PDB file of C-alpha atoms in Angstrom:
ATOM      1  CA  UNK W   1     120.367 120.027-112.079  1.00 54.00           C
ATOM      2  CA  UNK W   2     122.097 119.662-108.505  1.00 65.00           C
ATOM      3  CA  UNK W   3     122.943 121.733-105.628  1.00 93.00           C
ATOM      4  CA  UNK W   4     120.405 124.613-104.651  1.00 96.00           C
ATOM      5  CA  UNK W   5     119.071 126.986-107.331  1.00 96.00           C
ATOM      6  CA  UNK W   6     117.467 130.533-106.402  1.00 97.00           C
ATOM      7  CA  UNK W   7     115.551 132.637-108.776  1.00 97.00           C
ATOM      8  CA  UNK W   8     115.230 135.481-109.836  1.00 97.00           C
ATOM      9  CA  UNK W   9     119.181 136.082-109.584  1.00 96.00           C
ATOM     10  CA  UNK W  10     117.880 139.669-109.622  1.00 96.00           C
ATOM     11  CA  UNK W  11     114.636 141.517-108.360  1.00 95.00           C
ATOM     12  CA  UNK W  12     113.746 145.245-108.557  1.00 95.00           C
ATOM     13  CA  UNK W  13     110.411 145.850-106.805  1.00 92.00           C
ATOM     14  CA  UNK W  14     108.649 149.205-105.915  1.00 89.00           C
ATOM     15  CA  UNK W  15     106.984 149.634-102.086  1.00 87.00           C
ATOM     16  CA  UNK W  16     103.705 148.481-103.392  1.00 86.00           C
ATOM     17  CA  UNK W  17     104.637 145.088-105.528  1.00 87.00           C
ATOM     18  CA  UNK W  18     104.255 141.693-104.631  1.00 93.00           C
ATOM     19  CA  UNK W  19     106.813 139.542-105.406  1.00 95.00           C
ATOM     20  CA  UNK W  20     108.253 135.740-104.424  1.00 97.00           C
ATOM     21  CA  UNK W  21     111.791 134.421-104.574  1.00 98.00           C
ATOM     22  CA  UNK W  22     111.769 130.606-105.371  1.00 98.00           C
ATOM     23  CA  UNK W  23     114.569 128.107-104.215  1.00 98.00           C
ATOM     24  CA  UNK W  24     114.794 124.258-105.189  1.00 97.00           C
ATOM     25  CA  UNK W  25     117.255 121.527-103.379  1.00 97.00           C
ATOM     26  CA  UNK W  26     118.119 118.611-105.646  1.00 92.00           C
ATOM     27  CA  UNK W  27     120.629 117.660-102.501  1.00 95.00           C
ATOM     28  CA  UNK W  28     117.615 115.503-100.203  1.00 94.00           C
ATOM     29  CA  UNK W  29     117.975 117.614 -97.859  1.00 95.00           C
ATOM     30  CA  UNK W  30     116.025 117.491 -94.843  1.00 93.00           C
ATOM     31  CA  UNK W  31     116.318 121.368 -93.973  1.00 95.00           C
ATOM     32  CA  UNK W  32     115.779 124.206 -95.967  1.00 96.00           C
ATOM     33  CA  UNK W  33     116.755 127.940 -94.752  1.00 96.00           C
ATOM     34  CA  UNK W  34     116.253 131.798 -95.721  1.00 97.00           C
ATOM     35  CA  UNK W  35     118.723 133.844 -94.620  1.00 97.00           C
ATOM     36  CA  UNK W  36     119.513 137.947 -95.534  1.00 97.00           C
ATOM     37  CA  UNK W  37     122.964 139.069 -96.621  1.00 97.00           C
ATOM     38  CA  UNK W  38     123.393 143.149 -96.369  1.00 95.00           C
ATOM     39  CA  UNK W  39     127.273 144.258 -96.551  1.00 92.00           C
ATOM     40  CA  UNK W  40     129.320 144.186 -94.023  1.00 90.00           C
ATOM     41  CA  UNK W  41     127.244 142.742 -91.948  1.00 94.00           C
ATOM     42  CA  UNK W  42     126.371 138.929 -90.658  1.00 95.00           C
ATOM     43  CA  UNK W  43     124.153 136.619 -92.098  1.00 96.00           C
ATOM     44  CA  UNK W  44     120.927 137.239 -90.160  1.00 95.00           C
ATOM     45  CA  UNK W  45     118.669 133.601 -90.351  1.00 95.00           C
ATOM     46  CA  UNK W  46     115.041 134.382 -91.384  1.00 95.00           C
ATOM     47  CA  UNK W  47     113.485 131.193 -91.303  1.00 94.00           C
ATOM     48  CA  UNK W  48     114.070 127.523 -90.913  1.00 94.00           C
ATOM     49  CA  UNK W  49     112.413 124.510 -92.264  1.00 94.00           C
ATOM     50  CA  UNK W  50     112.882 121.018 -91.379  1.00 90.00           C
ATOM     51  CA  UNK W  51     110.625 118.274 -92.571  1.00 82.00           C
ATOM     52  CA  UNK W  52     108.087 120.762 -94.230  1.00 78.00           C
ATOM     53  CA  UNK W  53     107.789 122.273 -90.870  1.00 82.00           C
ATOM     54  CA  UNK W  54     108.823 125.717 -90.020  1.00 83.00           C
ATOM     55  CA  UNK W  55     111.038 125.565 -86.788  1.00 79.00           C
ATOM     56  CA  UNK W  56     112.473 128.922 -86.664  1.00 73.00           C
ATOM     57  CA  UNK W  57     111.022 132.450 -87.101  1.00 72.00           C
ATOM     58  CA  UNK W  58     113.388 134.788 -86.217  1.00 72.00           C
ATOM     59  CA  UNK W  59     111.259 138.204 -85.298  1.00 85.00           C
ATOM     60  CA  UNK W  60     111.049 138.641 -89.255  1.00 92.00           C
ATOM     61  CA  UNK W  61     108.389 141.436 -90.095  1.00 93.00           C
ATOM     62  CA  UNK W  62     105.174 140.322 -91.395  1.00 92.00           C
ATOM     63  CA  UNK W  63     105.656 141.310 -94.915  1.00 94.00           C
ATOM     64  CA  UNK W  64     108.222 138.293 -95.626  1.00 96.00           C
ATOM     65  CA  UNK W  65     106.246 135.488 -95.708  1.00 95.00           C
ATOM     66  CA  UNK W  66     107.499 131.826 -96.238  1.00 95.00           C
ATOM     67  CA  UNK W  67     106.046 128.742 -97.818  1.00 95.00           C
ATOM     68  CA  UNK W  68     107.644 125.284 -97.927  1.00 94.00           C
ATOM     69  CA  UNK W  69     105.315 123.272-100.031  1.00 93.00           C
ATOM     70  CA  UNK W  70     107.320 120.283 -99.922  1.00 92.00           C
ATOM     71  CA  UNK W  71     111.405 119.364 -98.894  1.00 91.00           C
ATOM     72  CA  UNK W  72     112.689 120.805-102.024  1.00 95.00           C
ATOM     73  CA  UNK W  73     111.147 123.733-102.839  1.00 96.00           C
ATOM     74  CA  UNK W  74     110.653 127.073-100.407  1.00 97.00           C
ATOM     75  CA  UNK W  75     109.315 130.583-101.160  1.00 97.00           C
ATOM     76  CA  UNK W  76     109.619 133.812 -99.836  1.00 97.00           C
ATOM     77  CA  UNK W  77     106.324 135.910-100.536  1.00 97.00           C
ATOM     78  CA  UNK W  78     107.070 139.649-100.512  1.00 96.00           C
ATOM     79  CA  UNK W  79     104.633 142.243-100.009  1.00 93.00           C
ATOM     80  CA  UNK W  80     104.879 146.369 -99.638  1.00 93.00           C
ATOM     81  CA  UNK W  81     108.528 146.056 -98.950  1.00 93.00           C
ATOM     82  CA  UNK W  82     110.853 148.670 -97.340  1.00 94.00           C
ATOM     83  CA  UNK W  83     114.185 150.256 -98.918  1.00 94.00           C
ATOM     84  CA  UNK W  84     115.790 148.764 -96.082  1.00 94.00           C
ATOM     85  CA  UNK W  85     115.147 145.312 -97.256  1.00 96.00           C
ATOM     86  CA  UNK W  86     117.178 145.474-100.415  1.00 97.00           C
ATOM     87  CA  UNK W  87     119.658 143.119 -99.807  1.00 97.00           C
ATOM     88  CA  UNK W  88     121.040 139.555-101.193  1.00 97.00           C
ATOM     89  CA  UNK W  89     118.671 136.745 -99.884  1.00 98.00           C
ATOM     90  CA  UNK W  90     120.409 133.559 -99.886  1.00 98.00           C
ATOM     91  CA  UNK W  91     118.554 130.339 -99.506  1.00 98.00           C
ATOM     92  CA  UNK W  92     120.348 127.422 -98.427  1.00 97.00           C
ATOM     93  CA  UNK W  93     119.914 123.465 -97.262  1.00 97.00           C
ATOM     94  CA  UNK W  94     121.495 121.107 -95.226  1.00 96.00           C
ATOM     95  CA  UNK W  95     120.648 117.715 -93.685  1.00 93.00           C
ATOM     96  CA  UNK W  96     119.810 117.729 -90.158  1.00 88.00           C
ATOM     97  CA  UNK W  97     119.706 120.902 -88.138  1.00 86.00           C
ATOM     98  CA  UNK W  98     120.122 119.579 -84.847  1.00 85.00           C
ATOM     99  CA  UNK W  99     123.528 118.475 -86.364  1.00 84.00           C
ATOM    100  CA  UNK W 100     126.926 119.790 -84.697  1.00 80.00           C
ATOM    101  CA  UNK W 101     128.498 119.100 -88.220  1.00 88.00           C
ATOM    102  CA  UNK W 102     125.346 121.198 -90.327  1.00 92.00           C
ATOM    103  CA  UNK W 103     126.956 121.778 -93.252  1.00 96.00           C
ATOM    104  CA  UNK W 104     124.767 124.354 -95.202  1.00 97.00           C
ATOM    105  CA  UNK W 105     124.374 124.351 -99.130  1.00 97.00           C
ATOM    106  CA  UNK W 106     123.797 127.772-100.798  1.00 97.00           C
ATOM    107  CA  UNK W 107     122.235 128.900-103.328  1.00 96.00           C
ATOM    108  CA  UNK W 108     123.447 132.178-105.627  1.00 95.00           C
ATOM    109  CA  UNK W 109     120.724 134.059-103.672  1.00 96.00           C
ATOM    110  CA  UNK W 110     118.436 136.866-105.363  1.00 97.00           C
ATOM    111  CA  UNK W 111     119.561 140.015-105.514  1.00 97.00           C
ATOM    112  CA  UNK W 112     116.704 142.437-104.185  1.00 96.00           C
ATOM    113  CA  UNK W 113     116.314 145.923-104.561  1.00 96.00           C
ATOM    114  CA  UNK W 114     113.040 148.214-103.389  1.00 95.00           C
ATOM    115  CA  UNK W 115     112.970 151.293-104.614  1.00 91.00           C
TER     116      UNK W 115
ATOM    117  CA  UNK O   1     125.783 138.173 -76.038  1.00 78.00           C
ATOM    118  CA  UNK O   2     127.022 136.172 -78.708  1.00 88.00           C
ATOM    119  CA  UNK O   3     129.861 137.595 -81.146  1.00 93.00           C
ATOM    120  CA  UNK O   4     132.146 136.652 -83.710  1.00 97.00           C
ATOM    121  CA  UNK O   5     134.431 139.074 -84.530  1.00 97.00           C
ATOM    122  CA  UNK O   6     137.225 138.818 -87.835  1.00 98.00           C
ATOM    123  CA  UNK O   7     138.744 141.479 -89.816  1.00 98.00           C
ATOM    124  CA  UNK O   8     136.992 143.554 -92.325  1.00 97.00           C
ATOM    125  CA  UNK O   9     139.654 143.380 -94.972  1.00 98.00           C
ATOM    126  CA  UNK O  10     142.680 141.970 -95.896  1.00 98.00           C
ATOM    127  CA  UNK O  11     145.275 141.844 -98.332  1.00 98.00           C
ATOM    128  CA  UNK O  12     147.971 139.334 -99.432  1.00 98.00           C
ATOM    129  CA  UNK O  13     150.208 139.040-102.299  1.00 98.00           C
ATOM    130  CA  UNK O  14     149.910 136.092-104.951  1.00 98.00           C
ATOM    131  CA  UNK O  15     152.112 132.912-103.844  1.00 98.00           C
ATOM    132  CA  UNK O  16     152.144 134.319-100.001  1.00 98.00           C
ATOM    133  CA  UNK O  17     150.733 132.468 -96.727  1.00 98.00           C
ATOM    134  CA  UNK O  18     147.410 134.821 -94.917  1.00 98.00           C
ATOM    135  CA  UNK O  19     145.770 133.857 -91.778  1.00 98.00           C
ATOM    136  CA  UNK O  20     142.622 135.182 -91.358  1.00 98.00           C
ATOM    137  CA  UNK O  21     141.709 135.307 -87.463  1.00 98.00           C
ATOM    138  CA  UNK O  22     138.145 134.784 -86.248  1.00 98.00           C
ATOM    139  CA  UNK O  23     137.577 135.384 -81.990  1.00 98.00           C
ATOM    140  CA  UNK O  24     133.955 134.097 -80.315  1.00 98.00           C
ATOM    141  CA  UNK O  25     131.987 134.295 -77.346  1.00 96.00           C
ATOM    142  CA  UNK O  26     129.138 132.299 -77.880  1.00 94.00           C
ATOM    143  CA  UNK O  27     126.390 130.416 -75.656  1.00 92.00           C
ATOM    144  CA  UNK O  28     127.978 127.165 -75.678  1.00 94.00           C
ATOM    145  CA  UNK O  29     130.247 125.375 -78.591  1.00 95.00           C
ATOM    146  CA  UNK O  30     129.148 122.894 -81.323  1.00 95.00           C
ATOM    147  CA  UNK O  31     131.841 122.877 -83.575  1.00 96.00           C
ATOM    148  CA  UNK O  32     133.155 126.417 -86.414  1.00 97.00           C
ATOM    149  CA  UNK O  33     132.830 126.291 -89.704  1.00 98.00           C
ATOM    150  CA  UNK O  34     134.436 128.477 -92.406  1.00 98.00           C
ATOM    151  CA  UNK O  35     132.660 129.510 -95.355  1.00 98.00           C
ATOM    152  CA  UNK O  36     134.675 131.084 -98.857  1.00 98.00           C
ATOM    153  CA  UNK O  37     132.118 133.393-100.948  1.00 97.00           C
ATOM    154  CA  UNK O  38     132.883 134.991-104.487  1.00 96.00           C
ATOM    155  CA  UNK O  39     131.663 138.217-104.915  1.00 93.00           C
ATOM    156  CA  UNK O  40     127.676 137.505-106.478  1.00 89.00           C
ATOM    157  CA  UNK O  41     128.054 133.688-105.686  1.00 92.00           C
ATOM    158  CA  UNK O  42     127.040 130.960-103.460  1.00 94.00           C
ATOM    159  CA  UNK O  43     129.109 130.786 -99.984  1.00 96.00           C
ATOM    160  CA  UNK O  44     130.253 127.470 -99.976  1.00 97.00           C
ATOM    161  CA  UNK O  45     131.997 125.264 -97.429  1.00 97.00           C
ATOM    162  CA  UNK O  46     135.787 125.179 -96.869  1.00 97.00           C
ATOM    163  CA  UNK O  47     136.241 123.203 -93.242  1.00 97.00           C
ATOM    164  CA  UNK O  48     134.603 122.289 -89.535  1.00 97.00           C
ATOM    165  CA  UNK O  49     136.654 121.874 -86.373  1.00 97.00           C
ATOM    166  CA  UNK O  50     135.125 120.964 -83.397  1.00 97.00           C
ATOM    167  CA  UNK O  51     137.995 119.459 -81.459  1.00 97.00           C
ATOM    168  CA  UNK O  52     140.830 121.807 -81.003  1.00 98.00           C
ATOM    169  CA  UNK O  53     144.020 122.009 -83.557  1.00 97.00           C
ATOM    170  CA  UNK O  54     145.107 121.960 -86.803  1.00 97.00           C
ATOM    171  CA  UNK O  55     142.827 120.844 -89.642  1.00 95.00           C
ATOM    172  CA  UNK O  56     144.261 120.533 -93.269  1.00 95.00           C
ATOM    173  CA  UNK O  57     142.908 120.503 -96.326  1.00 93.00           C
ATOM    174  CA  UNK O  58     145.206 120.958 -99.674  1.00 95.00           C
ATOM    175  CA  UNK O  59     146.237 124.695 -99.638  1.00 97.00           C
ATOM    176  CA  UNK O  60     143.500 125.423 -96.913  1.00 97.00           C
ATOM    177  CA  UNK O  61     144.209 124.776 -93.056  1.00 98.00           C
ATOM    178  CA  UNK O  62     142.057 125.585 -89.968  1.00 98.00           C
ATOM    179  CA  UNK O  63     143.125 125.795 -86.333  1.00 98.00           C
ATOM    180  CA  UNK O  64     140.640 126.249 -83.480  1.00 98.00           C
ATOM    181  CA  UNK O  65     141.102 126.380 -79.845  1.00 98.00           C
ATOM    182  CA  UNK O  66     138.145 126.175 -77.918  1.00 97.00           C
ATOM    183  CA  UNK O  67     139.739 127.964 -74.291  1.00 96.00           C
ATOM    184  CA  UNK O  68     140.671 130.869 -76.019  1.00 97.00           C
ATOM    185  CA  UNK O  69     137.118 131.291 -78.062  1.00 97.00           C
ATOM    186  CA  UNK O  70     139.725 131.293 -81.673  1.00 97.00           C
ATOM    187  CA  UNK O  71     140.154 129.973 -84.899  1.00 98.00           C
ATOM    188  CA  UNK O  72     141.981 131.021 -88.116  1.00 98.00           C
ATOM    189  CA  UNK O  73     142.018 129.954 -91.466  1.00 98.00           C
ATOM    190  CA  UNK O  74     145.434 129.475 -92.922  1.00 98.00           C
ATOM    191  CA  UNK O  75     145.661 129.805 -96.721  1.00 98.00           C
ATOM    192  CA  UNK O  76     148.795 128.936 -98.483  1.00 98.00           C
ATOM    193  CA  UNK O  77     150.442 129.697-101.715  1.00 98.00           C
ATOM    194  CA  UNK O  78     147.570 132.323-102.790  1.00 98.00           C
ATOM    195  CA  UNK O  79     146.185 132.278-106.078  1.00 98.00           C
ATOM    196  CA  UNK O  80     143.942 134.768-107.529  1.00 97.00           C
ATOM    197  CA  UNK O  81     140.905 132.526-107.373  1.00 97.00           C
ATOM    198  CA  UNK O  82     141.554 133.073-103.465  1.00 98.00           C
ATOM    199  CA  UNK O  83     139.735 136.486-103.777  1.00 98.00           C
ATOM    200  CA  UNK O  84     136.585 136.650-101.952  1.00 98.00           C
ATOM    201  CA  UNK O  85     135.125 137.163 -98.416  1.00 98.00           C
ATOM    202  CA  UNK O  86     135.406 134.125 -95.721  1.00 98.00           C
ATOM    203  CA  UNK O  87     132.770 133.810 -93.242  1.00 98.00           C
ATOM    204  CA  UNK O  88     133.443 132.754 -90.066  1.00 98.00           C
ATOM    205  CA  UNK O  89     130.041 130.621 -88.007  1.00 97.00           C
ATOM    206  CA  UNK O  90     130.089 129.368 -84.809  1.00 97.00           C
ATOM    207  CA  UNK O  91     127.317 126.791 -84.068  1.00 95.00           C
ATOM    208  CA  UNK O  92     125.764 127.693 -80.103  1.00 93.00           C
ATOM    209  CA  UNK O  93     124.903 125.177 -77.760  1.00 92.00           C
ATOM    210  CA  UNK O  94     121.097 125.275 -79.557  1.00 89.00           C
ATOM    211  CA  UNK O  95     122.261 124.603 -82.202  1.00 89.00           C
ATOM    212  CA  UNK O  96     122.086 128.308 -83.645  1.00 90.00           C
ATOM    213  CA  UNK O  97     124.805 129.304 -86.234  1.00 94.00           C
ATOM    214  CA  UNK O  98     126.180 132.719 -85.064  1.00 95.00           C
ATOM    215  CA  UNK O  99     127.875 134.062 -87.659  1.00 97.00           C
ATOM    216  CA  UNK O 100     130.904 136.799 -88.186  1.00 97.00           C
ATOM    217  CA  UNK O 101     130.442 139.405 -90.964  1.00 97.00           C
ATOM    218  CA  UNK O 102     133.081 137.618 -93.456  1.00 97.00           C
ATOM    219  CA  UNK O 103     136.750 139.253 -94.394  1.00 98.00           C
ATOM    220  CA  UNK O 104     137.434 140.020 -97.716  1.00 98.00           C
ATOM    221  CA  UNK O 105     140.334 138.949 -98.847  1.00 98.00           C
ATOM    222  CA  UNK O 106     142.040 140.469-102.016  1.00 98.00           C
ATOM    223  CA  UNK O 107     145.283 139.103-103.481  1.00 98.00           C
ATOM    224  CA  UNK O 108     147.224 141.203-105.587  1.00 97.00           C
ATOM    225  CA  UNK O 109     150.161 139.892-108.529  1.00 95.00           C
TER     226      UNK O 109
END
């Protein structure tokens, strides 16, 4: 399989649930990203990994938690979520993120919804 | 603070020529990229200018001029397939992607 894969494509989780979203890069990429899509509104960047190492945590609240076990695969842990959070999270890679040209590979993303 | 501002919506008719406009003000400039995204897929990348003019790719074009904070993304004899938002990202001097809130674009027959 190539390019980036996210699952579950689709997630319904109640207040109290723990749940993960998985990604996996086939690409080699050196970077690995979470980002949250809500409509009409701009991608906002969660967190950043490069090398296995997280490099950017962008005031996320504590109940997303990331794990990048090795350069293809990352996690988002999820624990007593909001409604607010129900959005699409989109995973994506790239090569080097101190790159002018950083051309980001996306996955589907996963479709959450808190109820 | 940084922005990127492009329309909401737009809408074009099948065979026509849309430009979609995208306007920044950003902490320094490291090049714009324009992403195409299907509704409930993957946003995937269409082109990166970094020097100003005219970029061309097939049906797909993108200008940028770097004085005037602008870009557009010129798309030529629509098809249906051409449905779907296009996000606009401007990479900052730290290498931060700032990005616009996409315009979806729907083509009608």
């Amino acid at each position: 399989e190539t390019g980036v894969t996210q699952t579950p494509r689709h997630l319904v989780m109640g207040m109290t649930n723990k749940k993960s979203l998985k990604c996996e890069q086939h690409l080699g990429h050196n970077a690995m990203y979470w980002y949250k899509q809500s409509a009409k509104k701009p991608l906002e960047l969660m967190f950043v990994y490069s090398l296995e190492e997280r490099v950017e945590n962008n005031s996320v609240p504590s109940r997303f938690s990331p794990e990048c076990p090795n350069s293809s695969h990352l996690f988002l842990h999820l624990h007593t979520l909001q409604p607010e959070d129900s959005a699409l999270y989109l995973c994506a890679s790239s090569q080097d993120p101190n790159s002018g040209a950083n051309v980001l590979t996306f996955g589907a993303g996963s479709r959450l919804t808190v109820l | 603070g940084q922005n990127i501002d492009q329309p909401t919506e737009m809408t074009a008719t099948e065979g026509a020529i849309v430009q979609i406009n995208c306007t920044y003000q950003t902490s320094g400039f490291n090049g714009l990229f324009w992403y195409q995204q299907h509704a409930g897929e993957a946003p995937t990348f269409l082109s990166y200018n970094v020097l100003d003019g005219l970029e061309e790719k097939g049906r797909f074009s993108s200008f940028l001029s770097r004085s005037k904070g602008y870009s557009y993304l010129l798309l030529k004899e629509l098809q249906m397939k051409d449905s779907a938002s296009y996000l606009c990202a401007v990479m900052d001097s730290n290498y931060q992607l700032i990005w616009g809130a996409g315009t979806k674009l729907i083509i009608k027959p």
